[in-house]
Coordinates of C-alpha atoms and ligand atoms in Angstrom, one line a residue:
X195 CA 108.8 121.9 104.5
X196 CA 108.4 120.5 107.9
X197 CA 105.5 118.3 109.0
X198 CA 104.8 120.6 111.7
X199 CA 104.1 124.1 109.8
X200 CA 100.9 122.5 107.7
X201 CA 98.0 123.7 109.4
X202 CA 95.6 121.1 107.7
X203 CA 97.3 118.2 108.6
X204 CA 97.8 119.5 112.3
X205 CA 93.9 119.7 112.5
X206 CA 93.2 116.9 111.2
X207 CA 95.1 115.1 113.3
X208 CA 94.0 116.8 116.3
X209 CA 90.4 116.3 115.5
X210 CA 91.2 112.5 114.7
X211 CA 92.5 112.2 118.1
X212 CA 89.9 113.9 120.6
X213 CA 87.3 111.3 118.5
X214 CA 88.9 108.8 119.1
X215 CA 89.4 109.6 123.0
X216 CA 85.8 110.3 123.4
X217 CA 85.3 106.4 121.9
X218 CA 88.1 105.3 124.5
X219 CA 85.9 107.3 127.2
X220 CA 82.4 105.7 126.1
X221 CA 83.8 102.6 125.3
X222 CA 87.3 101.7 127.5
X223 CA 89.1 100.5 124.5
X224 CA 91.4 101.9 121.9
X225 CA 91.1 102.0 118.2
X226 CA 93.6 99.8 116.9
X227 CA 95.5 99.9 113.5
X228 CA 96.9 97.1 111.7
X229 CA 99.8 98.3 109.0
X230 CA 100.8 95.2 106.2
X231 CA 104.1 96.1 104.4
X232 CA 105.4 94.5 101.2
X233 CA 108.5 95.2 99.2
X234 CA 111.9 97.0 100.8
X235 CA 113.5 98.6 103.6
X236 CA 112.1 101.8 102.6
X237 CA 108.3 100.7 102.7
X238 CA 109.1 99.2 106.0
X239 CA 110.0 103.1 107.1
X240 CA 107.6 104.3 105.8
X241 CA 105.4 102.4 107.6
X242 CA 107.3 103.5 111.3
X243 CA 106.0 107.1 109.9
X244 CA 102.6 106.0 109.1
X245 CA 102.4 104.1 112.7
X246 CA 103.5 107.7 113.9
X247 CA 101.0 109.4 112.4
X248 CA 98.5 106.8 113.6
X249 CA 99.8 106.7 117.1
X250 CA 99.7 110.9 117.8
X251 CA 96.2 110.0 115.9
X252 CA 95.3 107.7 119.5
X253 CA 95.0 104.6 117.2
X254 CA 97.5 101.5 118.9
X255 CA 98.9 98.5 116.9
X256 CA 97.7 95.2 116.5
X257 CA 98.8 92.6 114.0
X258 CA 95.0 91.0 113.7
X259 CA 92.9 91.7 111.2
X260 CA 90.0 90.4 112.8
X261 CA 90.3 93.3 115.9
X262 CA 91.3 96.2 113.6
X263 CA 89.6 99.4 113.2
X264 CA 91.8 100.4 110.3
X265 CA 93.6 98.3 107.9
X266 CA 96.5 99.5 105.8
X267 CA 98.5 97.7 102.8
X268 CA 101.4 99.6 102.3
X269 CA 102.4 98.2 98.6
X270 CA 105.6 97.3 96.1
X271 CA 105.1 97.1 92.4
X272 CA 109.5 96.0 91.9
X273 CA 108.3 92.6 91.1
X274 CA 104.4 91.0 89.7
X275 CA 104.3 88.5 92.7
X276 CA 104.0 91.4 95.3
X277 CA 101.0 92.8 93.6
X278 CA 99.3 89.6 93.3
X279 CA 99.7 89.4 96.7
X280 CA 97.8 92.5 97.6
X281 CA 95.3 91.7 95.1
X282 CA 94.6 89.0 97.0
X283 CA 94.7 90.3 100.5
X284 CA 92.5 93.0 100.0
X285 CA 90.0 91.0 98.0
X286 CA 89.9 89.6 101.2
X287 CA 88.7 91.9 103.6
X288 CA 85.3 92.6 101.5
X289 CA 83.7 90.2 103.9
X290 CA 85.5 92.2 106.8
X291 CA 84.0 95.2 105.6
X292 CA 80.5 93.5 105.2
X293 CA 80.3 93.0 108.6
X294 CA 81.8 96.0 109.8
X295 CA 81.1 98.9 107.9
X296 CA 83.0 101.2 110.0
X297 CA 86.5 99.3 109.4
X298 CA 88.6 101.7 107.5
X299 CA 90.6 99.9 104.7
X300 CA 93.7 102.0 103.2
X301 CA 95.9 101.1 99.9
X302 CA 99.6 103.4 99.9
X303 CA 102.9 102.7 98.5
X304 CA 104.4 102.1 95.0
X305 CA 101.7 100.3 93.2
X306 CA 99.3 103.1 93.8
X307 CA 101.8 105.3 92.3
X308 CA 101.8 103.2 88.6
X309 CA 99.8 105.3 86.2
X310 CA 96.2 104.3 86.2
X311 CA 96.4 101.9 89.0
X312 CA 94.7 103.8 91.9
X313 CA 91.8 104.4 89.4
X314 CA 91.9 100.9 88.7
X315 CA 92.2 99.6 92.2
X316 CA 89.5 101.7 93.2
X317 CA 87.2 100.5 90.7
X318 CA 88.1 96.5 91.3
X319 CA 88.1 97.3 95.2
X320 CA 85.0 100.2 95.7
X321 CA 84.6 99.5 99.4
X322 CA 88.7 100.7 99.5
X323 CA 88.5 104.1 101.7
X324 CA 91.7 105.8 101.0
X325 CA 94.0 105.4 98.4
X326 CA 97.8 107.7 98.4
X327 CA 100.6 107.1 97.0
X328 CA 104.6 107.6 97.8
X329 CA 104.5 111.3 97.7
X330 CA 101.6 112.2 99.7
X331 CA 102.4 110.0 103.1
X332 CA 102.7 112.8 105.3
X333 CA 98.9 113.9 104.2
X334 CA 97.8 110.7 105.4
X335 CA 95.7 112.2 108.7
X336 CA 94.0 114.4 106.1
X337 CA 93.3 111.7 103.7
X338 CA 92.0 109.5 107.1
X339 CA 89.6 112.0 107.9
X340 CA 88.3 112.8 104.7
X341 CA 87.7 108.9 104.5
X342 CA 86.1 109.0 108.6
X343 CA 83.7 111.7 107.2
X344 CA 82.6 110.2 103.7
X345 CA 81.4 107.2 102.1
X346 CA 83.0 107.5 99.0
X347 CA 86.8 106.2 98.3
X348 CA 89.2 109.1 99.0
X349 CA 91.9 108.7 96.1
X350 CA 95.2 111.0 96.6
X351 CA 98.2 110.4 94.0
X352 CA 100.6 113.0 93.7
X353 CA 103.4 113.7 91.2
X354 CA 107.2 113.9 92.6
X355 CA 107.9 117.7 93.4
X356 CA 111.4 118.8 94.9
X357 CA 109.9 119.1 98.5
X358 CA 110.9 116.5 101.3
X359 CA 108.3 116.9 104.2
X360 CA 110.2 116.7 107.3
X361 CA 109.5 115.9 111.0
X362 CA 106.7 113.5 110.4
X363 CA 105.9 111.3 113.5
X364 CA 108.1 107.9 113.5
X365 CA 107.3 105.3 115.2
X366 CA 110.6 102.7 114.8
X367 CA 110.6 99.2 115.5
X368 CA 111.5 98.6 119.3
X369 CA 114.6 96.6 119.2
X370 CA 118.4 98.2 118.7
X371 CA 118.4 98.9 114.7
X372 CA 116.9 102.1 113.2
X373 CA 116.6 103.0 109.6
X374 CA 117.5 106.6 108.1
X375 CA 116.4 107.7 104.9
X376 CA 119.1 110.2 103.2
X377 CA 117.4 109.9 100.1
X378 CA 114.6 109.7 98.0
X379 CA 114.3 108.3 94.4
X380 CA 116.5 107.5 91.8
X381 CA 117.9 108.6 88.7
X382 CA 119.4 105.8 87.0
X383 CA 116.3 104.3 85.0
X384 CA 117.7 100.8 84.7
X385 CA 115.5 99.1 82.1
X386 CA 113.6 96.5 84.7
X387 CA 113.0 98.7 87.3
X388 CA 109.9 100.7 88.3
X389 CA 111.5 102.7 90.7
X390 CA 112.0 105.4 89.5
X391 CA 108.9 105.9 87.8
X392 CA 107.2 105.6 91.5
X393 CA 109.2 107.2 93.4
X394 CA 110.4 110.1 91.8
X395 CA 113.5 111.6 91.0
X396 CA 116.8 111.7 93.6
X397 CA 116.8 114.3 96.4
X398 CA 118.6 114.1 99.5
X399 CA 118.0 115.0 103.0
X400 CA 120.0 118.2 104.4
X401 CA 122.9 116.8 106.3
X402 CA 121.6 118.6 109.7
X403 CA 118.5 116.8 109.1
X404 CA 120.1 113.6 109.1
X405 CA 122.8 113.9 111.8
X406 CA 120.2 115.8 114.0
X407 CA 117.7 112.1 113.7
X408 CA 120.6 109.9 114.3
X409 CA 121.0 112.1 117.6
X410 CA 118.1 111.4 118.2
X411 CA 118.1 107.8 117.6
X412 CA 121.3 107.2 119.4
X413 CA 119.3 109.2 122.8
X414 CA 116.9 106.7 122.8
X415 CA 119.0 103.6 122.8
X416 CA 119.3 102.0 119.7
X417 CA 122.9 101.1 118.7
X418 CA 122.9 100.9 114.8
X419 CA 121.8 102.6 112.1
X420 CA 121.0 101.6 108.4
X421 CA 121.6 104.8 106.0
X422 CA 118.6 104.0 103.2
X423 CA 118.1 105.5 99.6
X424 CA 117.9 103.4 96.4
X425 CA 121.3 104.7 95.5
X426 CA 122.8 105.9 98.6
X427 CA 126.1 106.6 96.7
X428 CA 124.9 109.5 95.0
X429 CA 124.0 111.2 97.7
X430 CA 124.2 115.0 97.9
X431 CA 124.8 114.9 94.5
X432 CA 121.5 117.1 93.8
X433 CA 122.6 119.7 96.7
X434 CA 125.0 121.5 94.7
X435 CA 127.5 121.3 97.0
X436 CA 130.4 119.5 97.8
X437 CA 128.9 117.1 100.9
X438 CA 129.1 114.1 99.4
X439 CA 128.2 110.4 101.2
X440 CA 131.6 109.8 102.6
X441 CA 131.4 113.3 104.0
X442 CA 128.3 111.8 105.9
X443 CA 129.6 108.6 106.9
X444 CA 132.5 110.8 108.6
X445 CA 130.1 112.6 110.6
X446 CA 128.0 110.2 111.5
X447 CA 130.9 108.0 112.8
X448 CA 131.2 110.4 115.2
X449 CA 127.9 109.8 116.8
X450 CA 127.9 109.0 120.6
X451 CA 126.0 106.1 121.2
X452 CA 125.6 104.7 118.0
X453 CA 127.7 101.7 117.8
X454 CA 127.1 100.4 114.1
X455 CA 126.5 101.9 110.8
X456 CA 125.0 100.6 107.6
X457 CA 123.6 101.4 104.4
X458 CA 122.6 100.4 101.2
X459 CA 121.8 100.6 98.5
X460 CA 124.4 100.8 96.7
X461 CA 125.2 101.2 92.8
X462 CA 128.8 100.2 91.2
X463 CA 128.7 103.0 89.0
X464 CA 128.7 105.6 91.6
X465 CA 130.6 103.8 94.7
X466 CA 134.1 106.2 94.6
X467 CA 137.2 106.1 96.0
X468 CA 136.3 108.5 98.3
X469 CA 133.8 106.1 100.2
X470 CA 136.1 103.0 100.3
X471 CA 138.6 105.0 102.0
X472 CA 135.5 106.6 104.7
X473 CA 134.4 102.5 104.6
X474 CA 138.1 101.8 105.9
X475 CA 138.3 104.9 108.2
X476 CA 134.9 105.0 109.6
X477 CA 135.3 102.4 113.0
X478 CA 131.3 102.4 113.0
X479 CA 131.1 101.7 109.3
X480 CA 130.4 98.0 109.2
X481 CA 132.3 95.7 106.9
X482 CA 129.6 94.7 104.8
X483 CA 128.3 96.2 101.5
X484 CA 125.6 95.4 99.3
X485 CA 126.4 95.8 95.7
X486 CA 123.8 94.6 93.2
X487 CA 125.4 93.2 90.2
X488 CA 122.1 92.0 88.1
X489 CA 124.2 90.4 85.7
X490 CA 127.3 88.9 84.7
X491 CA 127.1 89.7 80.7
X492 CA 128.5 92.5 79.3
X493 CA 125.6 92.1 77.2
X494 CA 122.9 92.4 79.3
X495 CA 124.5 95.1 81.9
X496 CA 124.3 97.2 78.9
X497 CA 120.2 96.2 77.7
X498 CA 119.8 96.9 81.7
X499 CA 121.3 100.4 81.4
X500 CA 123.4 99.7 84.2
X501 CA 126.3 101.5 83.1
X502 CA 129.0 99.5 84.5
X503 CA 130.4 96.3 82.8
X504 CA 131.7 93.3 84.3
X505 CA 135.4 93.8 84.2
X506 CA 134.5 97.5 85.9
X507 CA 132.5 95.5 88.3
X508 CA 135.1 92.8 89.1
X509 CA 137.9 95.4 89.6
X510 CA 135.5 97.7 92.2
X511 CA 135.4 94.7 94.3
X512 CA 139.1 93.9 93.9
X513 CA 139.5 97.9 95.3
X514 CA 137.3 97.5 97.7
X515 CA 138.3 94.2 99.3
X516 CA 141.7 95.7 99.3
X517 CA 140.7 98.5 101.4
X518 CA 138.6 96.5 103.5
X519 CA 139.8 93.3 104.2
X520 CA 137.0 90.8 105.5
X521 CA 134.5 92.6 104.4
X522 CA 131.4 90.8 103.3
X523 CA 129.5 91.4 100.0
X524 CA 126.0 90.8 98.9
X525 CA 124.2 91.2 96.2
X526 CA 121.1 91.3 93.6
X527 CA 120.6 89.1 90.4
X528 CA 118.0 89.1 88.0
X529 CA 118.2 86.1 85.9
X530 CA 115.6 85.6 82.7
X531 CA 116.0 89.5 81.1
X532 CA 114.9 89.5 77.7
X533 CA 117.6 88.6 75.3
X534 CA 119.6 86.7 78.1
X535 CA 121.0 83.8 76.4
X536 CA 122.5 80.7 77.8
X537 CA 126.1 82.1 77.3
X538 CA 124.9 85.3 79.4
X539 CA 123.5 83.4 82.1
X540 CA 126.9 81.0 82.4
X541 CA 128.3 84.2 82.4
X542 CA 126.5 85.5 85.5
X543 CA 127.7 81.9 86.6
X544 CA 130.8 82.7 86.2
X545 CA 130.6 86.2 88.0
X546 CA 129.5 84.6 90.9
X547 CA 132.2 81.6 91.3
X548 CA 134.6 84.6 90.8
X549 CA 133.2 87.3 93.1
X550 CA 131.9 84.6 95.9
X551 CA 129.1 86.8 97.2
X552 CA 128.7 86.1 100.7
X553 CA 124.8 85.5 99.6
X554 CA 122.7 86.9 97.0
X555 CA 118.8 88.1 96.3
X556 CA 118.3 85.9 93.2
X557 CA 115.4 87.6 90.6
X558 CA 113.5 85.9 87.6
X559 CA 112.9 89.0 85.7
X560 CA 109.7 90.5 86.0
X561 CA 108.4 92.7 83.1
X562 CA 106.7 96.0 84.9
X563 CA 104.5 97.8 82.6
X564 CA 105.6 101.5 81.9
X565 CA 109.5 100.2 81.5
X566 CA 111.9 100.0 78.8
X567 CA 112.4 96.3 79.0
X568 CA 109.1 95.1 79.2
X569 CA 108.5 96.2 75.6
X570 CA 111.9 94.7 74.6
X571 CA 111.6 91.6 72.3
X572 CA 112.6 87.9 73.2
X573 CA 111.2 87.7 76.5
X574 CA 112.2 84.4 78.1
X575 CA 110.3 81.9 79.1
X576 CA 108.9 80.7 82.9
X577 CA 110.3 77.8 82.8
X578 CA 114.1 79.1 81.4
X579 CA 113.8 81.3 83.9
X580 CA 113.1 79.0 86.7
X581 CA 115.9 76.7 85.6
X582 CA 118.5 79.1 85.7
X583 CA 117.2 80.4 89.1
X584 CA 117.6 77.1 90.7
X585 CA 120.8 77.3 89.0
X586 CA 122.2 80.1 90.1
X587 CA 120.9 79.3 93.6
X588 CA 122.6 76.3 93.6
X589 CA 125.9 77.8 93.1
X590 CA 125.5 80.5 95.2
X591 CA 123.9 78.2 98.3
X592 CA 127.3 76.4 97.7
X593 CA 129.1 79.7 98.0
X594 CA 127.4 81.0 101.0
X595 CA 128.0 77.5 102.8
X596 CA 131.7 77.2 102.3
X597 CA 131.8 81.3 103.2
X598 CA 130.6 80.4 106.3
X599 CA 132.7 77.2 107.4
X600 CA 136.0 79.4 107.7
X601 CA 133.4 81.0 111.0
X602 CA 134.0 77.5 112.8
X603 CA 136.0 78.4 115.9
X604 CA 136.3 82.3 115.1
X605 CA 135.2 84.7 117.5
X606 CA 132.6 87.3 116.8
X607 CA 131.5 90.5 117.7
X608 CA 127.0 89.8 117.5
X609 CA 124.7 92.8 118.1
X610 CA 122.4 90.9 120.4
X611 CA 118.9 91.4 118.8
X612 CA 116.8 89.7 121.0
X613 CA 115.7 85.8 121.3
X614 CA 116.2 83.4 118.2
X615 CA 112.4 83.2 116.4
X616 CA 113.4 79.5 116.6
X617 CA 114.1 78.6 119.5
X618 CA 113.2 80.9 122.5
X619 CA 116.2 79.5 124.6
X620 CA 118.8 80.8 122.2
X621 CA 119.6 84.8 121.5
X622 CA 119.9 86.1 118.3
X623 CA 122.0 88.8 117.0
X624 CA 124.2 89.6 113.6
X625 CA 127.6 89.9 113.1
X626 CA 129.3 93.1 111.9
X627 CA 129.3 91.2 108.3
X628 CA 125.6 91.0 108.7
X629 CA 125.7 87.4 109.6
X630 CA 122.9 86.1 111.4
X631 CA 124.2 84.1 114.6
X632 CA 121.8 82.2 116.9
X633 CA 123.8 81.4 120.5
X634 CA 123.3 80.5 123.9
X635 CA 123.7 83.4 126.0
X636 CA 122.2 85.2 129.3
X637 CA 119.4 87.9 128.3
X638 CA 121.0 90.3 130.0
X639 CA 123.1 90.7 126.6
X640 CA 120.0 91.8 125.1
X641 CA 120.5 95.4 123.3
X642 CA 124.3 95.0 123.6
X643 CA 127.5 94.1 122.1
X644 CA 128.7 90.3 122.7
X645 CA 131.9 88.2 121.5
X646 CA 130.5 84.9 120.4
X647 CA 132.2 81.5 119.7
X648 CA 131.0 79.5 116.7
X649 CA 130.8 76.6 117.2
X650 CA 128.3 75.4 114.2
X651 CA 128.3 77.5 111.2
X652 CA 125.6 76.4 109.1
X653 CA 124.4 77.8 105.0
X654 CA 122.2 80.5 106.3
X655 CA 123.2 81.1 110.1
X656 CA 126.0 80.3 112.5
X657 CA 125.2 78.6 115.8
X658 CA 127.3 79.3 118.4
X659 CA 128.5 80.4 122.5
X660 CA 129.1 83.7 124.0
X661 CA 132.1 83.7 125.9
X662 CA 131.9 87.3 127.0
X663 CA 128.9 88.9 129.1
X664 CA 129.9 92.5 127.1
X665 CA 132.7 93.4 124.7
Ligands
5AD818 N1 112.2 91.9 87.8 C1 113.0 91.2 88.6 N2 113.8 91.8 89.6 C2 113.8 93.1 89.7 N3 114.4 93.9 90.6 C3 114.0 95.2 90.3 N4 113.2 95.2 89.3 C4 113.0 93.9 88.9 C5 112.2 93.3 87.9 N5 111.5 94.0 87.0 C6 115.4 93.4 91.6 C7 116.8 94.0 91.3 C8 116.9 95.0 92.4 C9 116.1 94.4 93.5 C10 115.6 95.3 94.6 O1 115.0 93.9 92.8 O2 117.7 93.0 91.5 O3 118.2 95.2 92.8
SF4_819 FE1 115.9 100.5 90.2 FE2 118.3 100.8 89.1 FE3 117.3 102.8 90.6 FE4 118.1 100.5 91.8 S1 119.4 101.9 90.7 S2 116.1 101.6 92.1 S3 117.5 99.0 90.2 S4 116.5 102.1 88.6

């Protein structure tokens, strides 16, 4: 279905936006829209289409609260300390609302899409205005006006269906990254993970639908492109034909204009052969790939329903460093499932000394209500779990700091972001191996491709000189 063809939405918008220029008319200034994101790469999208909608809509950004005529949390339920978090931040804006009674607030995103939470968010929260979940995003300017023209919380949750709403209004980050969904959902039920009861089962975007955005993207100047989808290795799996992701990686390689391709994320058990070789053909394809491990036991791989064990794991990685010489690998690691003993954490020790992850996103496990493990017996205790954490960051810190060291000297090829957030003298840019590198430069390399000398590399960035204006 394309965003375009429903009539309600279209009129709602429509409506939404002649109000709001009459108030620009009366008044001289613009309804402004502040958008909070928690949680992953896909939230943050899905926040570009929800600025969109709210742009065509006639509302502009702002980051403050305080100025804000609408105020959306756009949520994550993956882990307990990102719902605490909204708890908290939309606790606070009852005061807000107190003294401005017009100020829309808005809850979207995963949490609302747990069974029985928008009902109980809506209860805690009753001066909430509209509450939507993952599946009903594009119906937001409906929702909004149903909210502008009522008192009463609007509350929207849909189940998955098969359709994907395409065409909605994006509007991306300025800078020269842009992210593409390919997919939605995930099939794989690993016994942590929420996702897939929030997000609904796999489908993926028509290729023309993809190639045809990145088109788009690459027209108006951005020079990379991240591929998202919580499993982007299944991809086309659930079209019934034979276009699979390294069929897409091909053709987007061919792109004009788009200098760098990434994507993630991916899972072991469905990374072929097929896509190391397209990661080895593909000149655009960067060498960098993110492959979540979770854990290094045998044992616990299986309680996680991962489907993969460790020696499967350690051989995919000898394959695809093989192909790919250089190439950088991250990863995810829960540490604390239930049942994990001391043996299977010195086992994920292990993993990592072997592997040497570039860096990693280390986890204490967090037990999400609604999934298998959280009613598994022998949970493990906060403080275990925080011990090993600090272990395992330890090792890997140590990991990621001698990875690093071998930059001293090297010359690299830095996709020049903008100015370091540290230190507004310096630019800021990453390397094809996702490696943040902070350098002196002129600011004319802004938006472009630049050959940089390390000259410091330090644990979580390399410092460094550009000795080219443009590669
Ligand atoms: N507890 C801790 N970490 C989790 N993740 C997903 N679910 C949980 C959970 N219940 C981590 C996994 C995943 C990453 C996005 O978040 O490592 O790869
Ligand atoms: Fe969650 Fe596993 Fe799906 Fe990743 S692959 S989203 S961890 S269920």
């Amino acid at each position: 279905m394309r965003f375009q063809e429903d009539k309600n939405i279209l009129e709602a918008m429509k409506y939404i936006r002649r109000q709001n220029e009459l108030y620009y008319n009366r008044t001289g200034r613009k309804k402004l829209a502040m958008i909070t994101t928690y949680g992953c790469q896909m939230n943050v999208h899905d926040s570009e289409k929800l600025r969109g909608m709210l742009n065509y809509m006639g509302y502009a950004d702002t980051e403050n609260k305080e100025n804000a005529d609408l105020i959306i949390y756009n949520t994550c339920c993956v882990r307990e300390h990102a719902e605490e978090r909204v708890y908290g931040n939309v606790g606070a804006l009852y005061s807000l609302k107190q003294e401005r009674p017009d100020l829309i607030i808005g809850i979207c995103g995963c949490m609302m899409q747990q069974e029985g939470m928008a009902e109980n968010v809506a209860r805690r929260f009753p001066f909430v205005d509209i509450i939507f979940g993952t599946h009903n995003l594009h119906s937001f300017p409906e929702l909004l006006l149903k909210a502008l023209q009522s008192n009463n919380t609007v509350v929207e949750i849909l189940n998955d269906d098969r359709n994907i709403v395409e065409g909605v209004p994006i509007n991306r980050a300025k800078g020269v990254s842009a992210w593409v969904t390919i997919m939605y959902g995930c099939n794989n039920f690993c016994s942590y993970c929420i996702v897939p009861h929030v997000r609904g089962r796999e489908k993926s975007r028509s290729r023309e639908d993809i190639l045809s955005e990145i088109r788009d993207i690459a027209r108006n100047g951005y020079k990379e492109i991240t591929l998202l989808g919580q499993n982007v290795n299944s991809y086309g799996k659930d079209l019934h034909g034979n276009y699979l992701f390294s069929d897409l990686l091909v053709d987007i390689d061919k792109i004009e204009g788009i200098d760098r391709v990434r994507f993630m994320t991916s899972h072991p058990k469905d990374l072929s052969d097929e896509l190391i070789k397209a990661m080895a053909s593909c000149k655009k394809v960067c060498e960098h790939l993110h492959l979540p491990v979770q854990s290094g036991s045998n044992n616990i791989l299986s309680k996680m329903n991962r489907k993969y064990t460790r020696e499967q794991y350690l051989d995919l990685i000898a394959r695809v460093r093989k192909s790919v010489p250089d190439i950088a690998i991250t990863t995810d690691i829960i540490v604390g499932f239930p049942g994990e003993t001391e043996q299977d954490f010195q086992d994920t020790l292990d993993l990592v000394r072997t592997v040497k992850f570039d860096s990693a996103f280390t986890f204490m496990y967090s037990p999400r209500q609604g999934t298998r493990a959280a009613k598994m017996k022998d949970q493990i205790d906060k403080d275990v779990k925080k011990q090993r954490l600090n272990e395992l960051l330890e090792v890997q810190n140590f990991i990621t700091g001698q990875k690093n060291s071998v930059f001293k000297n090297r010359i690299v090829e830095v996709l020049v972001e903008g100015t370091s957030k540290n230190d507004p003298n310096c630019l800021s840019g990453r390397t094809r191996t996702n490696k943040l590198v902070n350098f002196k430069g002129s600011p004319e390399l802004i938006g472009k491709l630049a050959h940089v000398k390390v000259t410091n590399p330090k644990c979580w960035t390399l410092e460094g000189e550009a000795i080219s204006e443009e590669v």
